[in-house]
mmCIF file of C-alpha atoms and ligand atoms in Angstrom:
data_model
loop_
_atom_site.group_PDB
_atom_site.id
_atom_site.type_symbol
_atom_site.label_atom_id
_atom_site.label_comp_id
_atom_site.label_asym_id
_atom_site.label_seq_id
_atom_site.Cartn_x
_atom_site.Cartn_y
_atom_site.Cartn_z
ATOM 1 C CA UNK A 44 26.168 92.106 42.000
ATOM 2 C CA UNK A 45 26.424 88.444 41.593
ATOM 3 C CA UNK A 46 27.908 87.176 38.367
ATOM 4 C CA UNK A 47 27.201 83.596 37.285
ATOM 5 C CA UNK A 48 30.295 81.939 35.898
ATOM 6 C CA UNK A 49 29.140 78.387 35.814
ATOM 7 C CA UNK A 50 29.007 77.534 32.037
ATOM 8 C CA UNK A 51 26.243 74.932 32.703
ATOM 9 C CA UNK A 52 23.895 77.636 33.835
ATOM 10 C CA UNK A 53 21.047 78.227 31.218
ATOM 11 C CA UNK A 54 19.602 81.791 31.005
ATOM 12 C CA UNK A 55 15.775 81.357 31.532
ATOM 13 C CA UNK A 56 15.120 83.924 28.823
ATOM 14 C CA UNK A 57 16.509 81.514 26.188
ATOM 15 C CA UNK A 58 14.270 78.523 27.221
ATOM 16 C CA UNK A 59 11.380 77.605 24.914
ATOM 17 C CA UNK A 60 8.640 76.329 27.366
ATOM 18 C CA UNK A 61 6.684 74.507 24.619
ATOM 19 C CA UNK A 62 9.809 72.626 23.447
ATOM 20 C CA UNK A 63 10.552 71.786 27.116
ATOM 21 C CA UNK A 64 7.040 70.425 27.416
ATOM 22 C CA UNK A 65 7.385 68.236 24.341
ATOM 23 C CA UNK A 66 10.555 66.820 25.718
ATOM 24 C CA UNK A 67 8.925 66.197 29.070
ATOM 25 C CA UNK A 68 5.963 64.408 27.341
ATOM 26 C CA UNK A 69 8.543 62.114 25.606
ATOM 27 C CA UNK A 70 10.173 61.615 28.990
ATOM 28 C CA UNK A 71 6.802 60.712 30.479
ATOM 29 C CA UNK A 72 6.106 58.052 27.842
ATOM 30 C CA UNK A 73 9.614 56.487 28.465
ATOM 31 C CA UNK A 74 8.969 56.508 32.367
ATOM 32 C CA UNK A 75 5.634 54.612 31.626
ATOM 33 C CA UNK A 76 7.553 52.120 29.461
ATOM 34 C CA UNK A 77 10.238 51.748 32.205
ATOM 35 C CA UNK A 78 7.705 51.041 34.861
ATOM 36 C CA UNK A 79 5.501 48.759 32.850
ATOM 37 C CA UNK A 80 8.053 46.914 30.832
ATOM 38 C CA UNK A 81 11.412 47.731 32.210
ATOM 39 C CA UNK A 82 14.193 49.672 30.570
ATOM 40 C CA UNK A 83 17.433 47.895 30.865
ATOM 41 C CA UNK A 84 20.818 49.352 30.180
ATOM 42 C CA UNK A 85 20.965 47.379 26.912
ATOM 43 C CA UNK A 86 18.033 49.635 25.728
ATOM 44 C CA UNK A 87 19.986 52.715 26.608
ATOM 45 C CA UNK A 88 23.111 51.447 24.610
ATOM 46 C CA UNK A 89 20.837 50.511 21.555
ATOM 47 C CA UNK A 90 19.126 53.878 21.556
ATOM 48 C CA UNK A 91 22.491 55.785 21.893
ATOM 49 C CA UNK A 92 23.989 53.664 19.138
ATOM 50 C CA UNK A 93 21.179 54.773 16.755
ATOM 51 C CA UNK A 94 21.270 58.290 17.789
ATOM 52 C CA UNK A 95 25.100 58.393 17.315
ATOM 53 C CA UNK A 96 24.737 56.899 13.842
ATOM 54 C CA UNK A 97 22.161 59.685 13.036
ATOM 55 C CA UNK A 98 24.711 62.262 14.343
ATOM 56 C CA UNK A 99 27.431 60.816 12.054
ATOM 57 C CA UNK A 100 25.220 61.301 9.094
ATOM 58 C CA UNK A 101 23.601 64.632 9.891
ATOM 59 C CA UNK A 102 26.026 66.228 12.340
ATOM 60 C CA UNK A 103 23.098 66.682 14.808
ATOM 61 C CA UNK A 104 24.305 65.695 18.208
ATOM 62 C CA UNK A 105 21.075 63.884 19.262
ATOM 63 C CA UNK A 106 22.953 61.484 21.477
ATOM 64 C CA UNK A 107 24.277 64.286 23.616
ATOM 65 C CA UNK A 108 20.756 65.647 23.967
ATOM 66 C CA UNK A 109 19.309 62.354 24.835
ATOM 67 C CA UNK A 110 21.878 61.065 27.400
ATOM 68 C CA UNK A 111 20.643 63.354 30.267
ATOM 69 C CA UNK A 112 17.164 62.408 29.645
ATOM 70 C CA UNK A 113 18.066 58.743 30.079
ATOM 71 C CA UNK A 114 20.089 59.405 33.145
ATOM 72 C CA UNK A 115 17.062 61.070 34.593
ATOM 73 C CA UNK A 116 14.881 58.144 33.807
ATOM 74 C CA UNK A 117 17.399 55.587 35.214
ATOM 75 C CA UNK A 118 18.009 57.523 38.350
ATOM 76 C CA UNK A 119 14.486 58.533 39.208
ATOM 77 C CA UNK A 120 12.940 55.153 39.157
ATOM 78 C CA UNK A 121 11.073 53.513 41.829
ATOM 79 C CA UNK A 122 13.047 51.529 44.493
ATOM 80 C CA UNK A 123 16.230 53.194 43.468
ATOM 81 C CA UNK A 124 16.056 51.869 39.908
ATOM 82 C CA UNK A 125 19.432 51.943 38.463
ATOM 83 C CA UNK A 126 20.637 50.570 35.168
ATOM 84 C CA UNK A 127 23.472 48.411 36.376
ATOM 85 C CA UNK A 128 25.587 47.961 39.405
ATOM 86 C CA UNK A 129 28.849 47.835 37.291
ATOM 87 C CA UNK A 130 31.028 50.858 37.143
ATOM 88 C CA UNK A 131 31.514 50.976 33.398
ATOM 89 C CA UNK A 132 31.203 54.391 31.639
ATOM 90 C CA UNK A 133 32.889 55.794 28.585
ATOM 91 C CA UNK A 134 35.457 57.459 30.832
ATOM 92 C CA UNK A 135 36.021 54.521 33.171
ATOM 93 C CA UNK A 136 39.519 52.955 33.154
ATOM 94 C CA UNK A 137 39.892 49.671 35.184
ATOM 95 C CA UNK A 138 42.910 49.058 37.406
ATOM 96 C CA UNK A 139 42.849 52.287 39.370
ATOM 97 C CA UNK A 140 45.281 52.392 42.389
ATOM 98 C CA UNK A 141 43.931 51.762 45.830
ATOM 99 C CA UNK A 142 44.055 54.884 48.237
ATOM 100 C CA UNK A 143 43.686 55.053 51.789
ATOM 101 C CA UNK A 144 40.511 55.959 53.633
ATOM 102 C CA UNK A 145 40.842 58.812 54.352
ATOM 103 C CA UNK A 146 43.030 59.010 51.158
ATOM 104 C CA UNK A 147 44.135 61.232 48.279
ATOM 105 C CA UNK A 148 43.566 60.707 44.667
ATOM 106 C CA UNK A 149 46.704 60.241 42.559
ATOM 107 C CA UNK A 150 47.535 63.816 41.005
ATOM 108 C CA UNK A 151 50.344 65.719 39.587
ATOM 109 C CA UNK A 152 52.485 67.739 41.808
ATOM 110 C CA UNK A 153 51.300 70.947 40.168
ATOM 111 C CA UNK A 154 47.560 69.655 39.610
ATOM 112 C CA UNK A 155 45.531 72.760 38.748
ATOM 113 C CA UNK A 156 42.282 73.310 40.574
ATOM 114 C CA UNK A 157 40.795 74.161 43.934
ATOM 115 C CA UNK A 158 41.459 71.453 46.690
ATOM 116 C CA UNK A 159 38.370 69.426 47.712
ATOM 117 C CA UNK A 160 37.747 67.024 50.544
ATOM 118 C CA UNK A 161 34.691 64.790 50.058
ATOM 119 C CA UNK A 162 33.224 62.425 52.536
ATOM 120 C CA UNK A 163 30.075 60.576 53.418
ATOM 121 C CA UNK A 164 28.777 57.002 54.166
ATOM 122 C CA UNK A 165 27.647 54.111 51.940
ATOM 123 C CA UNK A 166 24.397 52.507 53.167
ATOM 124 C CA UNK A 167 22.477 49.553 52.001
ATOM 125 C CA UNK A 168 18.760 49.715 50.927
ATOM 126 C CA UNK A 169 17.651 49.584 54.585
ATOM 127 C CA UNK A 170 19.959 52.548 55.662
ATOM 128 C CA UNK A 171 22.506 50.134 57.384
ATOM 129 C CA UNK A 172 26.197 51.184 56.957
ATOM 130 C CA UNK A 173 27.978 49.037 54.329
ATOM 131 C CA UNK A 174 31.567 48.144 55.493
ATOM 132 C CA UNK A 175 34.214 47.250 52.989
ATOM 133 C CA UNK A 176 32.303 48.530 49.884
ATOM 134 C CA UNK A 177 34.765 49.189 46.989
ATOM 135 C CA UNK A 178 34.246 52.864 45.816
ATOM 136 C CA UNK A 179 35.680 53.795 42.406
ATOM 137 C CA UNK A 180 36.395 57.549 42.036
ATOM 138 C CA UNK A 181 37.304 59.357 38.894
ATOM 139 C CA UNK A 182 36.689 62.827 37.410
ATOM 140 C CA UNK A 183 38.084 65.211 34.921
ATOM 141 C CA UNK A 184 40.896 67.475 35.514
ATOM 142 C CA UNK A 185 40.652 71.238 35.610
ATOM 143 C CA UNK A 186 40.727 71.528 31.803
ATOM 144 C CA UNK A 187 37.851 69.163 31.480
ATOM 145 C CA UNK A 188 39.829 66.308 30.184
ATOM 146 C CA UNK A 189 39.689 62.779 31.894
ATOM 147 C CA UNK A 190 43.146 61.060 32.164
ATOM 148 C CA UNK A 191 44.050 58.187 29.841
ATOM 149 C CA UNK A 192 41.825 59.443 27.126
ATOM 150 C CA UNK A 193 44.188 61.699 25.145
ATOM 151 C CA UNK A 194 47.885 61.573 24.247
ATOM 152 C CA UNK A 195 48.587 64.601 26.542
ATOM 153 C CA UNK A 196 51.254 63.217 28.866
ATOM 154 C CA UNK A 197 48.910 63.070 31.758
ATOM 155 C CA UNK A 198 49.412 59.807 33.776
ATOM 156 C CA UNK A 199 46.845 57.246 32.968
ATOM 157 C CA UNK A 200 45.249 57.036 36.461
ATOM 158 C CA UNK A 201 45.564 60.744 37.316
ATOM 159 C CA UNK A 202 42.496 61.612 39.557
ATOM 160 C CA UNK A 203 41.494 58.067 39.578
ATOM 161 C CA UNK A 204 41.430 55.674 42.422
ATOM 162 C CA UNK A 205 39.486 53.366 44.576
ATOM 163 C CA UNK A 206 38.980 52.898 48.400
ATOM 164 C CA UNK A 207 37.035 50.605 50.729
ATOM 165 C CA UNK A 208 34.534 52.037 53.256
ATOM 166 C CA UNK A 209 35.296 51.631 56.991
ATOM 167 C CA UNK A 210 33.352 49.735 59.430
ATOM 168 C CA UNK A 211 30.752 52.450 59.684
ATOM 169 C CA UNK A 212 30.483 52.738 55.900
ATOM 170 C CA UNK A 213 32.328 55.968 55.910
ATOM 171 C CA UNK A 214 34.737 57.328 53.247
ATOM 172 C CA UNK A 215 36.743 60.569 52.843
ATOM 173 C CA UNK A 216 39.203 61.567 50.065
ATOM 174 C CA UNK A 217 41.045 64.597 48.849
ATOM 175 C CA UNK A 218 41.126 65.626 45.296
ATOM 176 C CA UNK A 219 40.600 68.927 43.327
ATOM 177 C CA UNK A 220 37.189 70.301 42.659
ATOM 178 C CA UNK A 221 35.744 69.019 39.305
ATOM 179 C CA UNK A 222 34.612 71.778 36.867
ATOM 180 C CA UNK A 223 31.777 71.794 34.338
ATOM 181 C CA UNK A 224 32.979 70.546 30.874
ATOM 182 C CA UNK A 225 31.768 70.149 27.359
ATOM 183 C CA UNK A 226 32.548 68.256 24.292
ATOM 184 C CA UNK A 227 34.412 70.901 22.320
ATOM 185 C CA UNK A 228 33.683 69.333 18.877
ATOM 186 C CA UNK A 229 29.901 69.336 19.629
ATOM 187 C CA UNK A 230 29.940 72.779 21.065
ATOM 188 C CA UNK A 231 31.536 74.060 17.869
ATOM 189 C CA UNK A 232 28.580 72.960 15.802
ATOM 190 C CA UNK A 233 26.554 75.993 14.601
ATOM 191 C CA UNK A 234 23.441 76.681 16.547
ATOM 192 C CA UNK A 235 23.609 73.701 18.860
ATOM 193 C CA UNK A 236 24.158 75.903 21.964
ATOM 194 C CA UNK A 237 20.810 77.752 21.046
ATOM 195 C CA UNK A 238 18.893 74.413 20.667
ATOM 196 C CA UNK A 239 20.168 73.124 24.025
ATOM 197 C CA UNK A 240 19.234 76.328 25.761
ATOM 198 C CA UNK A 241 15.713 76.319 24.230
ATOM 199 C CA UNK A 242 15.192 72.917 25.969
ATOM 200 C CA UNK A 243 16.442 74.286 29.191
ATOM 201 C CA UNK A 244 19.776 72.342 28.890
ATOM 202 C CA UNK A 245 23.405 73.274 28.674
ATOM 203 C CA UNK A 246 25.967 71.715 26.468
ATOM 204 C CA UNK A 247 28.220 71.729 29.529
ATOM 205 C CA UNK A 248 27.933 68.912 31.968
ATOM 206 C CA UNK A 249 27.656 70.183 35.611
ATOM 207 C CA UNK A 250 30.784 69.702 37.581
ATOM 208 C CA UNK A 251 30.760 66.089 38.878
ATOM 209 C CA UNK A 252 32.839 63.162 40.068
ATOM 210 C CA UNK A 253 31.830 59.590 39.181
ATOM 211 C CA UNK A 254 31.842 57.501 42.371
ATOM 212 C CA UNK A 255 30.512 53.994 41.790
ATOM 213 C CA UNK A 256 29.955 51.238 44.119
ATOM 214 C CA UNK A 257 30.958 47.521 43.731
ATOM 215 C CA UNK A 258 27.893 46.257 45.693
ATOM 216 C CA UNK A 259 24.303 46.595 44.276
ATOM 217 C CA UNK A 260 21.304 48.171 45.856
ATOM 218 C CA UNK A 261 23.183 50.996 47.645
ATOM 219 C CA UNK A 262 22.563 54.566 48.358
ATOM 220 C CA UNK A 263 24.913 57.150 49.807
ATOM 221 C CA UNK A 264 24.424 60.278 51.845
HETATM 222 FE FE1 FE2 B 170 32.087 63.149 33.482
#
């Protein structure tokens, strides 16, 4: 028997198909807006700001629900539509140390987690290797916390680093396998997990790292 332990898994029995359809309709409308008028990153920030204010007043974590929707809009666009070529995100910290290529992210001697080696190539929009692209890599530790966000004694740049792709656009680095994590304050709100499940979403973000490129118009394989 297989047991699913991934906390970002949503039991299909909990999904409300009509609610999913309504959210999809909203998404379709936003996709039209994106393709007809454009949907810059400033729009995302403005919308998230309003949603966060509503959350502060009502306790309803609408911003959390909306963010995955927006990421899908930005990432699914024509011609590799992307909101920005910068590397900024709420968990990004500038000044990460340079690591080798292949290299290893800075980590504590007893860093918990399953070792992971990630590798690939950075290509331009025509599929040609991009040499010397700066790649920022950062992800949460095995307890779901990013370094430098809490006063928890973890070094600021733990599990954060950058490297430059080789002549063939290749990169490789060693780290620990990221895990799914959630915002514990949000997850503690009464009934919110049920609402998320009804929409086919989880309060947990799937395990991920956050590689970002310093050059625009790139894709990776
Ligand atoms: Fe994250």
